[in-house]
PDB file of C-alpha atoms in Angstrom:
ATOM      1  CA  UNK A   1     293.920  86.844 185.018  1.00  0.00           C
ATOM      2  CA  UNK A   2     290.853  87.350 183.384  1.00  0.00           C
ATOM      3  CA  UNK A   3     287.644  88.868 185.593  1.00  0.00           C
ATOM      4  CA  UNK A   4     284.521  87.008 186.429  1.00  0.00           C
ATOM      5  CA  UNK A   5     282.303  89.780 185.140  1.00  0.00           C
ATOM      6  CA  UNK A   6     285.521  88.944 181.310  1.00  0.00           C
ATOM      7  CA  UNK A   7     285.528  85.117 181.733  1.00  0.00           C
ATOM      8  CA  UNK A   8     281.477  84.924 181.940  1.00  0.00           C
ATOM      9  CA  UNK A   9     281.277  87.446 179.237  1.00  0.00           C
ATOM     10  CA  UNK A  10     283.615  85.303 177.159  1.00  0.00           C
ATOM     11  CA  UNK A  11     281.919  81.990 177.835  1.00  0.00           C
ATOM     12  CA  UNK A  12     278.823  83.320 176.629  1.00  0.00           C
ATOM     13  CA  UNK A  13     279.489  85.555 173.778  1.00  0.00           C
ATOM     14  CA  UNK A  14     281.033  81.986 172.588  1.00  0.00           C
ATOM     15  CA  UNK A  15     277.990  80.034 173.440  1.00  0.00           C
ATOM     16  CA  UNK A  16     275.904  83.152 170.460  1.00  0.00           C
ATOM     17  CA  UNK A  17     278.770  82.745 167.921  1.00  0.00           C
ATOM     18  CA  UNK A  18     278.313  78.933 168.591  1.00  0.00           C
ATOM     19  CA  UNK A  19     282.714  78.639 168.897  1.00  0.00           C
ATOM     20  CA  UNK A  20     282.930  75.326 170.577  1.00  0.00           C
ATOM     21  CA  UNK A  21     286.463  75.439 170.915  1.00  0.00           C
ATOM     22  CA  UNK A  22     286.039  79.000 172.789  1.00  0.00           C
ATOM     23  CA  UNK A  23     283.466  77.310 174.441  1.00  0.00           C
ATOM     24  CA  UNK A  24     285.764  74.814 175.800  1.00  0.00           C
ATOM     25  CA  UNK A  25     288.698  76.791 176.399  1.00  0.00           C
ATOM     26  CA  UNK A  26     286.340  78.912 178.815  1.00  0.00           C
ATOM     27  CA  UNK A  27     286.088  75.573 181.585  1.00  0.00           C
ATOM     28  CA  UNK A  28     287.899  74.390 184.146  1.00  0.00           C
ATOM     29  CA  UNK A  29     288.716  70.811 183.379  1.00  0.00           C
ATOM     30  CA  UNK A  30     286.138  68.998 185.618  1.00  0.00           C
ATOM     31  CA  UNK A  31     283.979  71.461 186.457  1.00  0.00           C
ATOM     32  CA  UNK A  32     280.357  70.991 186.135  1.00  0.00           C
ATOM     33  CA  UNK A  33     276.980  72.213 183.932  1.00  0.00           C
ATOM     34  CA  UNK A  34     273.545  71.673 185.284  1.00  0.00           C
ATOM     35  CA  UNK A  35     270.675  72.660 182.932  1.00  0.00           C
ATOM     36  CA  UNK A  36     268.090  72.648 184.913  1.00  0.00           C
ATOM     37  CA  UNK A  37     265.499  69.563 183.815  1.00  0.00           C
ATOM     38  CA  UNK A  38     267.971  68.602 180.935  1.00  0.00           C
ATOM     39  CA  UNK A  39     271.762  67.832 181.641  1.00  0.00           C
ATOM     40  CA  UNK A  40     274.047  67.746 184.417  1.00  0.00           C
ATOM     41  CA  UNK A  41     277.358  67.816 182.608  1.00  0.00           C
ATOM     42  CA  UNK A  42     281.013  67.558 182.822  1.00  0.00           C
ATOM     43  CA  UNK A  43     283.533  70.673 180.973  1.00  0.00           C
ATOM     44  CA  UNK A  44     284.575  70.709 178.850  1.00  0.00           C
ATOM     45  CA  UNK A  45     283.612  67.660 176.894  1.00  0.00           C
ATOM     46  CA  UNK A  46     280.346  66.637 177.708  1.00  0.00           C
ATOM     47  CA  UNK A  47     279.470  70.773 177.862  1.00  0.00           C
ATOM     48  CA  UNK A  48     280.588  70.502 174.335  1.00  0.00           C
ATOM     49  CA  UNK A  49     278.601  67.412 172.935  1.00  0.00           C
ATOM     50  CA  UNK A  50     275.364  68.874 174.286  1.00  0.00           C
ATOM     51  CA  UNK A  51     275.793  71.722 173.171  1.00  0.00           C
ATOM     52  CA  UNK A  52     276.798  70.214 169.525  1.00  0.00           C
ATOM     53  CA  UNK A  53     274.039  68.341 169.695  1.00  0.00           C
ATOM     54  CA  UNK A  54     271.555  71.682 170.128  1.00  0.00           C
ATOM     55  CA  UNK A  55     273.670  73.996 167.940  1.00  0.00           C
ATOM     56  CA  UNK A  56     273.215  71.382 164.814  1.00  0.00           C
ATOM     57  CA  UNK A  57     269.253  70.778 165.818  1.00  0.00           C
ATOM     58  CA  UNK A  58     268.657  74.818 166.517  1.00  0.00           C
ATOM     59  CA  UNK A  59     271.617  76.425 163.492  1.00  0.00           C
ATOM     60  CA  UNK A  60     270.278  79.774 164.150  1.00  0.00           C
ATOM     61  CA  UNK A  61     270.689  79.681 168.061  1.00  0.00           C
ATOM     62  CA  UNK A  62     272.272  83.554 168.839  1.00  0.00           C
ATOM     63  CA  UNK A  63     271.965  83.806 173.034  1.00  0.00           C
ATOM     64  CA  UNK A  64     272.474  87.338 173.625  1.00  0.00           C
ATOM     65  CA  UNK A  65     273.454  88.762 177.238  1.00  0.00           C
ATOM     66  CA  UNK A  66     271.150  91.071 178.429  1.00  0.00           C
ATOM     67  CA  UNK A  67     273.275  91.664 181.800  1.00  0.00           C
ATOM     68  CA  UNK A  68     276.359  90.650 183.654  1.00  0.00           C
ATOM     69  CA  UNK A  69     276.795  91.176 187.751  1.00  0.00           C
ATOM     70  CA  UNK A  70     280.168  90.038 188.677  1.00  0.00           C
ATOM     71  CA  UNK A  71     282.187  90.026 191.771  1.00  0.00           C
ATOM     72  CA  UNK A  72     285.724  89.113 192.546  1.00  0.00           C
ATOM     73  CA  UNK A  73     285.179  85.079 191.978  1.00  0.00           C
ATOM     74  CA  UNK A  74     281.629  84.557 190.393  1.00  0.00           C
ATOM     75  CA  UNK A  75     279.239  85.905 187.939  1.00  0.00           C
ATOM     76  CA  UNK A  76     275.539  86.301 187.160  1.00  0.00           C
ATOM     77  CA  UNK A  77     274.739  86.392 183.809  1.00  0.00           C
ATOM     78  CA  UNK A  78     270.870  86.838 182.431  1.00  0.00           C
ATOM     79  CA  UNK A  79     270.429  86.042 178.694  1.00  0.00           C
ATOM     80  CA  UNK A  80     268.245  85.527 175.557  1.00  0.00           C
ATOM     81  CA  UNK A  81     267.918  83.310 172.938  1.00  0.00           C
ATOM     82  CA  UNK A  82     265.774  82.696 170.351  1.00  0.00           C
ATOM     83  CA  UNK A  83     266.050  79.461 168.128  1.00  0.00           C
ATOM     84  CA  UNK A  84     264.478  77.867 165.062  1.00  0.00           C
ATOM     85  CA  UNK A  85     264.151  73.656 165.194  1.00  0.00           C
ATOM     86  CA  UNK A  86     265.044  73.030 161.814  1.00  0.00           C
ATOM     87  CA  UNK A  87     268.263  71.547 162.200  1.00  0.00           C
ATOM     88  CA  UNK A  88     269.980  68.558 160.564  1.00  0.00           C
ATOM     89  CA  UNK A  89     270.188  66.422 164.150  1.00  0.00           C
ATOM     90  CA  UNK A  90     268.041  65.729 166.827  1.00  0.00           C
ATOM     91  CA  UNK A  91     267.800  66.703 170.248  1.00  0.00           C
ATOM     92  CA  UNK A  92     266.989  65.430 173.307  1.00  0.00           C
ATOM     93  CA  UNK A  93     266.088  62.603 171.238  1.00  0.00           C
ATOM     94  CA  UNK A  94     263.380  64.920 169.522  1.00  0.00           C
ATOM     95  CA  UNK A  95     263.297  65.522 165.847  1.00  0.00           C
ATOM     96  CA  UNK A  96     263.857  68.646 164.218  1.00  0.00           C
ATOM     97  CA  UNK A  97     259.702  70.021 163.827  1.00  0.00           C
ATOM     98  CA  UNK A  98     260.473  73.796 162.564  1.00  0.00           C
ATOM     99  CA  UNK A  99     258.616  74.965 165.658  1.00  0.00           C
ATOM    100  CA  UNK A 100     260.805  78.468 167.249  1.00  0.00           C
ATOM    101  CA  UNK A 101     261.827  79.329 170.598  1.00  0.00           C
ATOM    102  CA  UNK A 102     262.909  82.368 172.406  1.00  0.00           C
ATOM    103  CA  UNK A 103     263.834  81.476 176.164  1.00  0.00           C
ATOM    104  CA  UNK A 104     265.332  83.138 178.983  1.00  0.00           C
ATOM    105  CA  UNK A 105     267.975  82.428 181.348  1.00  0.00           C
ATOM    106  CA  UNK A 106     270.212  83.471 184.458  1.00  0.00           C
ATOM    107  CA  UNK A 107     273.031  81.101 185.084  1.00  0.00           C
ATOM    108  CA  UNK A 108     275.421  81.912 187.817  1.00  0.00           C
ATOM    109  CA  UNK A 109     279.231  81.241 187.451  1.00  0.00           C
ATOM    110  CA  UNK A 110     281.953  80.973 189.701  1.00  0.00           C
ATOM    111  CA  UNK A 111     285.357  81.788 188.060  1.00  0.00           C
ATOM    112  CA  UNK A 112     288.723  80.168 189.555  1.00  0.00           C
ATOM    113  CA  UNK A 113     291.823  81.358 187.588  1.00  0.00           C
ATOM    114  CA  UNK A 114     289.928  82.903 184.736  1.00  0.00           C
ATOM    115  CA  UNK A 115     288.254  79.882 183.888  1.00  0.00           C
ATOM    116  CA  UNK A 116     284.337  78.582 185.253  1.00  0.00           C
ATOM    117  CA  UNK A 117     284.190  75.951 187.851  1.00  0.00           C
ATOM    118  CA  UNK A 118     280.425  75.751 187.653  1.00  0.00           C
ATOM    119  CA  UNK A 119     277.208  76.611 185.964  1.00  0.00           C
ATOM    120  CA  UNK A 120     274.054  76.882 186.301  1.00  0.00           C
ATOM    121  CA  UNK A 121     271.314  78.520 187.801  1.00  0.00           C
ATOM    122  CA  UNK A 122     271.350  80.778 191.018  1.00  0.00           C
ATOM    123  CA  UNK A 123     272.009  78.601 193.722  1.00  0.00           C
ATOM    124  CA  UNK A 124     270.528  79.284 197.549  1.00  0.00           C
ATOM    125  CA  UNK A 125     272.502  78.136 200.451  1.00  0.00           C
ATOM    126  CA  UNK A 126     273.961  79.215 203.677  1.00  0.00           C
ATOM    127  CA  UNK A 127     276.703  81.131 201.983  1.00  0.00           C
ATOM    128  CA  UNK A 128     273.614  82.868 200.274  1.00  0.00           C
ATOM    129  CA  UNK A 129     271.183  83.690 203.721  1.00  0.00           C
ATOM    130  CA  UNK A 130     271.451  87.480 204.231  1.00  0.00           C
ATOM    131  CA  UNK A 131     272.583  89.036 201.343  1.00  0.00           C
TER     132      UNK A 131
END
């Protein structure tokens, strides 16, 4: 069974390569992804639909993993992604305009049986208190 770090590497590597099939295979069906301020997705179909739109609008989107920190059941992934909004599709209702972007993010992901069970920004709560 892949570790949480291996699962995160596999998934985020697939995002960087725009490999939708490998991305879908990394998710536990019914798991959720919270892209803060944009979307709450259910895996794998909702995640794949959202990323299909992203990749069509930003054809050079190239996520790069900067650092992974993991324990037995979860991983935190710091990443960056440059891209140009010059594709053939719209994104979140906007038409491509040639703008460039370079975004950076930090996602946490619990992993169970080698599959992602949730993905999103780091959460705070009682389980993290005192850490």
